[in-house]
């Protein structure tokens, strides 16, 4: 009965590889998000996605691309991984439009790029 | 550009003591959120403050919002070790959120 789930929980990979992180929410929420948390615990929003409208943080490299097959899923695909991509990536969801309600976070995916 | 600041960034306190964490932000917003993160864990929603003067309480934590001052406080009453965690405030900006840097709280026995 997990509300927001992510897979995998840990991801270790080499520079230059392409990887995906999957996210699913069973809360019936309208908006989903991807966040990056760096080693200093700073949280930065990468994307928000509502009813097929994608809002992109302009600082996110275009190597990162969200893909939403349906309302309950928002996957994150990363091309040509770099060392600086190492971080914890959190998926989240919320009711209504982005910013309108509290977010429910997934458990996180710890990505290490070697 | 919206900036969200928290003060202090690190807080070490004795059990049983009271303390307040401050969150201030640079542009107008009528709502603010508080989250808790335990080490190595995800974020958990604590409070949703939806209007000026809003006050919410849960156990030993009480949060308030002053939209005119662009300030929210998270007050800890009679701290216990279980409250040790990092606390984030977050402000919506359009269709995004901006999080503060977090306040790392350590409650010592």
Short mmCIF file of C-alpha atoms in Angstrom, two decimals:
data_model
loop_
_atom_site.label_atom_id
_atom_site.label_comp_id
_atom_site.label_asym_id
_atom_site.label_seq_id
_atom_site.Cartn_x
_atom_site.Cartn_y
_atom_site.Cartn_z
CA UNK A 1 0.00 0.00 0.00
CA UNK A 2 2.96 2.28 -0.65
CA UNK A 3 1.79 5.73 -1.71
CA UNK A 4 4.75 6.82 -3.88
CA UNK A 5 7.24 4.18 -4.95
CA UNK A 6 10.50 4.43 -6.83
CA UNK A 7 12.77 1.86 -8.42
CA UNK A 8 15.58 1.21 -8.08
CA UNK A 9 16.53 2.37 -4.57
CA UNK A 10 20.22 2.27 -5.40
CA UNK A 11 21.89 2.77 -8.76
CA UNK A 12 25.62 2.56 -9.35
CA UNK A 13 26.81 3.13 -12.89
CA UNK A 14 29.67 4.37 -15.02
CA UNK A 15 30.03 7.78 -16.60
CA UNK A 16 28.50 8.00 -20.03
CA UNK A 17 25.81 5.40 -19.40
CA UNK A 18 22.09 5.99 -19.82
CA UNK A 19 19.76 5.05 -16.97
CA UNK A 20 16.13 5.36 -15.95
CA UNK A 21 14.38 5.70 -12.61
CA UNK A 22 10.75 4.72 -12.33
CA UNK A 23 8.12 6.36 -10.13
CA UNK A 24 4.55 5.35 -9.43
CA UNK A 25 1.91 6.87 -7.17
CA UNK A 26 -1.34 5.20 -6.13
CA UNK A 27 -2.87 8.28 -4.49
CA UNK A 28 -4.80 9.50 -7.50
CA UNK A 29 -2.82 12.73 -7.46
CA UNK A 30 -2.80 15.08 -10.42
CA UNK A 31 0.75 16.38 -10.28
CA UNK A 32 4.06 14.59 -10.05
CA UNK A 33 7.56 15.94 -9.50
CA UNK A 34 11.20 15.02 -9.63
CA UNK A 35 13.70 16.49 -7.16
CA UNK A 36 17.45 16.22 -6.81
CA UNK A 37 19.01 16.28 -3.34
CA UNK A 38 22.74 16.85 -3.30
CA UNK A 39 25.32 15.83 -0.72
CA UNK A 40 24.62 18.99 1.30
CA UNK A 41 20.94 18.04 1.46
CA UNK A 42 19.81 20.91 -0.76
CA UNK A 43 16.59 20.01 -2.55
CA UNK A 44 16.06 21.32 -6.03
CA UNK A 45 13.02 20.76 -8.17
CA UNK A 46 13.76 19.38 -11.61
CA UNK A 47 10.33 18.89 -13.16
CA UNK A 48 6.68 19.11 -12.35
CA UNK A 49 4.11 17.36 -14.54
CA UNK A 50 0.36 17.89 -14.47
CA UNK A 51 -2.14 16.57 -16.99
CA UNK A 52 0.48 16.40 -19.69
CA UNK A 53 1.84 19.85 -18.94
CA UNK A 54 5.51 19.72 -18.17
CA UNK A 55 7.22 22.48 -16.24
CA UNK A 56 10.96 22.27 -16.48
CA UNK A 57 13.45 23.95 -14.20
CA UNK A 58 15.62 25.79 -16.70
CA UNK A 59 18.80 24.80 -14.89
CA UNK A 60 18.24 21.09 -15.56
CA UNK A 61 20.47 19.77 -18.36
CA UNK A 62 18.60 18.37 -21.33
CA UNK A 63 20.26 15.01 -20.64
CA UNK A 64 17.44 14.59 -18.13
CA UNK A 65 14.02 13.82 -19.56
CA UNK A 66 10.81 12.90 -17.75
CA UNK A 67 8.42 10.44 -19.34
CA UNK A 68 4.83 9.94 -18.19
CA UNK A 69 3.03 6.95 -19.69
CA UNK A 70 -0.04 7.75 -17.59
CA UNK A 71 -1.20 9.90 -14.69
CA UNK A 72 0.18 7.51 -12.07
CA UNK A 73 3.71 7.28 -13.44
CA UNK A 74 6.52 9.73 -14.04
CA UNK A 75 9.82 8.15 -14.98
CA UNK A 76 13.15 9.93 -15.21
CA UNK A 77 15.58 9.11 -17.99
CA UNK A 78 19.16 10.31 -17.84
CA UNK A 79 21.50 10.23 -20.83
CA UNK A 80 25.29 10.34 -20.76
CA UNK A 81 25.62 10.28 -16.98
CA UNK A 82 28.22 12.55 -15.41
CA UNK A 83 29.96 12.47 -12.03
CA UNK A 84 27.97 15.51 -10.92
CA UNK A 85 24.73 13.63 -11.38
CA UNK A 86 25.50 11.60 -8.27
CA UNK A 87 22.76 12.49 -5.78
CA UNK A 88 19.52 11.25 -4.31
CA UNK A 89 16.56 11.66 -6.64
CA UNK A 90 13.10 11.92 -5.14
CA UNK A 91 9.81 11.55 -6.90
CA UNK A 92 6.78 13.24 -5.33
CA UNK A 93 3.10 13.78 -6.05
CA UNK A 94 0.36 16.14 -4.90
CA UNK A 95 -3.33 16.84 -5.41
CA UNK A 96 -4.49 19.46 -7.86
CA UNK A 97 -2.15 21.85 -9.60
CA UNK A 98 1.49 22.06 -8.68
CA UNK A 99 2.00 24.16 -5.58
CA UNK A 100 -1.59 23.79 -4.40
CA UNK A 101 -1.11 21.06 -1.79
CA UNK A 102 1.50 19.23 0.21
CA UNK A 103 3.63 16.70 -1.61
CA UNK A 104 4.06 13.04 -0.84
CA UNK A 105 7.59 11.86 -1.47
CA UNK A 106 8.90 8.53 -2.63
CA UNK A 107 11.74 6.76 -0.77
CA UNK A 108 14.42 8.14 -3.08
CA UNK A 109 16.90 6.65 -5.52
CA UNK A 110 20.54 6.95 -4.57
CA UNK A 111 22.53 7.38 -7.76
CA UNK A 112 26.29 7.03 -7.77
CA UNK A 113 28.16 7.71 -10.99
CA UNK A 114 31.71 6.35 -11.13
CA UNK B 1 13.80 34.81 -8.13
CA UNK B 2 12.31 33.36 -4.96
CA UNK B 3 14.79 32.76 -2.15
CA UNK B 4 13.91 30.76 0.92
CA UNK B 5 16.15 30.96 3.95
CA UNK B 6 16.12 29.08 7.22
CA UNK B 7 17.67 29.98 10.51
CA UNK B 8 19.45 28.30 12.13
CA UNK B 9 20.91 25.74 9.74
CA UNK B 10 22.16 23.58 12.59
CA UNK B 11 20.60 23.30 16.01
CA UNK B 12 21.73 21.19 18.91
CA UNK B 13 19.49 21.32 21.94
CA UNK B 14 18.90 19.51 25.18
CA UNK B 15 15.84 17.40 25.77
CA UNK B 16 13.09 19.33 27.48
CA UNK B 17 14.09 22.70 26.03
CA UNK B 18 12.11 24.96 23.70
CA UNK B 19 13.33 26.48 20.49
CA UNK B 20 12.11 28.11 17.28
CA UNK B 21 13.20 27.59 13.69
CA UNK B 22 12.63 30.46 11.29
CA UNK B 23 11.85 30.39 7.59
CA UNK B 24 11.72 33.57 5.56
CA UNK B 25 11.14 34.02 1.88
CA UNK B 26 11.68 36.80 -0.57
CA UNK B 27 8.48 37.08 -2.65
CA UNK B 28 4.77 37.05 -1.90
CA UNK B 29 3.17 33.71 -1.13
CA UNK B 30 -0.03 32.89 0.70
CA UNK B 31 1.01 29.37 1.65
CA UNK B 32 3.96 27.50 3.04
CA UNK B 33 4.80 23.88 3.82
CA UNK B 34 6.99 22.22 6.43
CA UNK B 35 8.62 18.83 5.92
CA UNK B 36 10.70 16.53 8.04
CA UNK B 37 13.51 14.28 6.80
CA UNK B 38 15.15 11.62 8.97
CA UNK B 39 18.74 10.67 8.06
CA UNK B 40 18.83 8.49 4.97
CA UNK B 41 15.06 8.68 4.60
CA UNK B 42 12.50 10.47 2.51
CA UNK B 43 10.59 13.66 3.29
CA UNK B 44 7.38 13.65 5.28
CA UNK B 45 4.83 16.44 5.23
CA UNK B 46 4.37 18.06 8.65
CA UNK B 47 2.28 21.16 8.16
CA UNK B 48 0.39 22.95 5.44
CA UNK B 49 -0.11 26.65 6.17
CA UNK B 50 -2.60 28.16 3.78
CA UNK B 51 -3.21 31.73 4.90
CA UNK B 52 -1.86 34.63 6.85
CA UNK B 53 -2.05 33.95 10.56
CA UNK B 54 -2.42 30.20 10.10
CA UNK B 55 -1.26 28.16 13.07
CA UNK B 56 -1.01 24.40 13.14
CA UNK B 57 0.08 22.14 15.99
CA UNK B 58 1.01 18.50 16.12
CA UNK B 59 2.45 17.11 19.33
CA UNK B 60 5.48 19.15 20.37
CA UNK B 61 5.63 21.09 17.09
CA UNK B 62 3.72 24.22 16.23
CA UNK B 63 3.98 26.11 12.94
CA UNK B 64 2.74 29.58 12.06
CA UNK B 65 2.70 31.80 9.00
CA UNK B 66 2.91 35.57 8.66
CA UNK B 67 2.54 36.32 4.97
CA UNK B 68 3.02 40.04 5.43
CA UNK B 69 6.40 39.51 7.06
CA UNK B 70 7.09 36.60 4.69
CA UNK B 71 8.00 34.54 7.71
CA UNK B 72 7.07 31.17 9.10
CA UNK B 73 8.13 29.70 12.42
CA UNK B 74 8.37 26.13 13.62
CA UNK B 75 8.32 26.05 17.41
CA UNK B 76 9.55 23.05 19.36
CA UNK B 77 8.23 22.57 22.86
CA UNK B 78 10.01 20.33 25.39
CA UNK B 79 12.16 18.65 22.78
CA UNK B 80 12.64 14.89 22.80
CA UNK B 81 15.27 12.81 21.01
CA UNK B 82 12.71 11.54 18.47
CA UNK B 83 12.48 15.03 17.01
CA UNK B 84 16.07 14.83 15.77
CA UNK B 85 15.83 15.27 11.98
CA UNK B 86 16.22 17.88 9.26
CA UNK B 87 13.31 20.26 8.86
CA UNK B 88 12.59 21.98 5.55
CA UNK B 89 10.20 24.76 4.72
CA UNK B 90 8.97 25.05 1.14
CA UNK B 91 7.23 27.86 -0.70
CA UNK B 92 5.27 27.37 -3.92
CA UNK B 93 6.31 29.50 -6.86
CA UNK B 94 3.96 29.17 -9.76
CA UNK B 95 3.92 25.49 -10.51
CA UNK B 96 7.09 24.74 -8.64
CA UNK B 97 8.33 24.65 -5.09
CA UNK B 98 11.40 26.26 -3.64
CA UNK B 99 12.78 24.57 -0.56
CA UNK B 100 14.82 26.17 2.17
CA UNK B 101 18.27 24.74 2.92
CA UNK B 102 16.96 22.78 5.90
CA UNK B 103 17.58 23.00 9.62
CA UNK B 104 19.41 20.01 11.02
CA UNK B 105 18.10 19.46 14.55
CA UNK B 106 19.86 17.27 17.05
CA UNK B 107 18.18 16.73 20.42
CA UNK B 108 20.61 15.51 23.04
CA UNK B 109 19.60 13.49 26.10
#
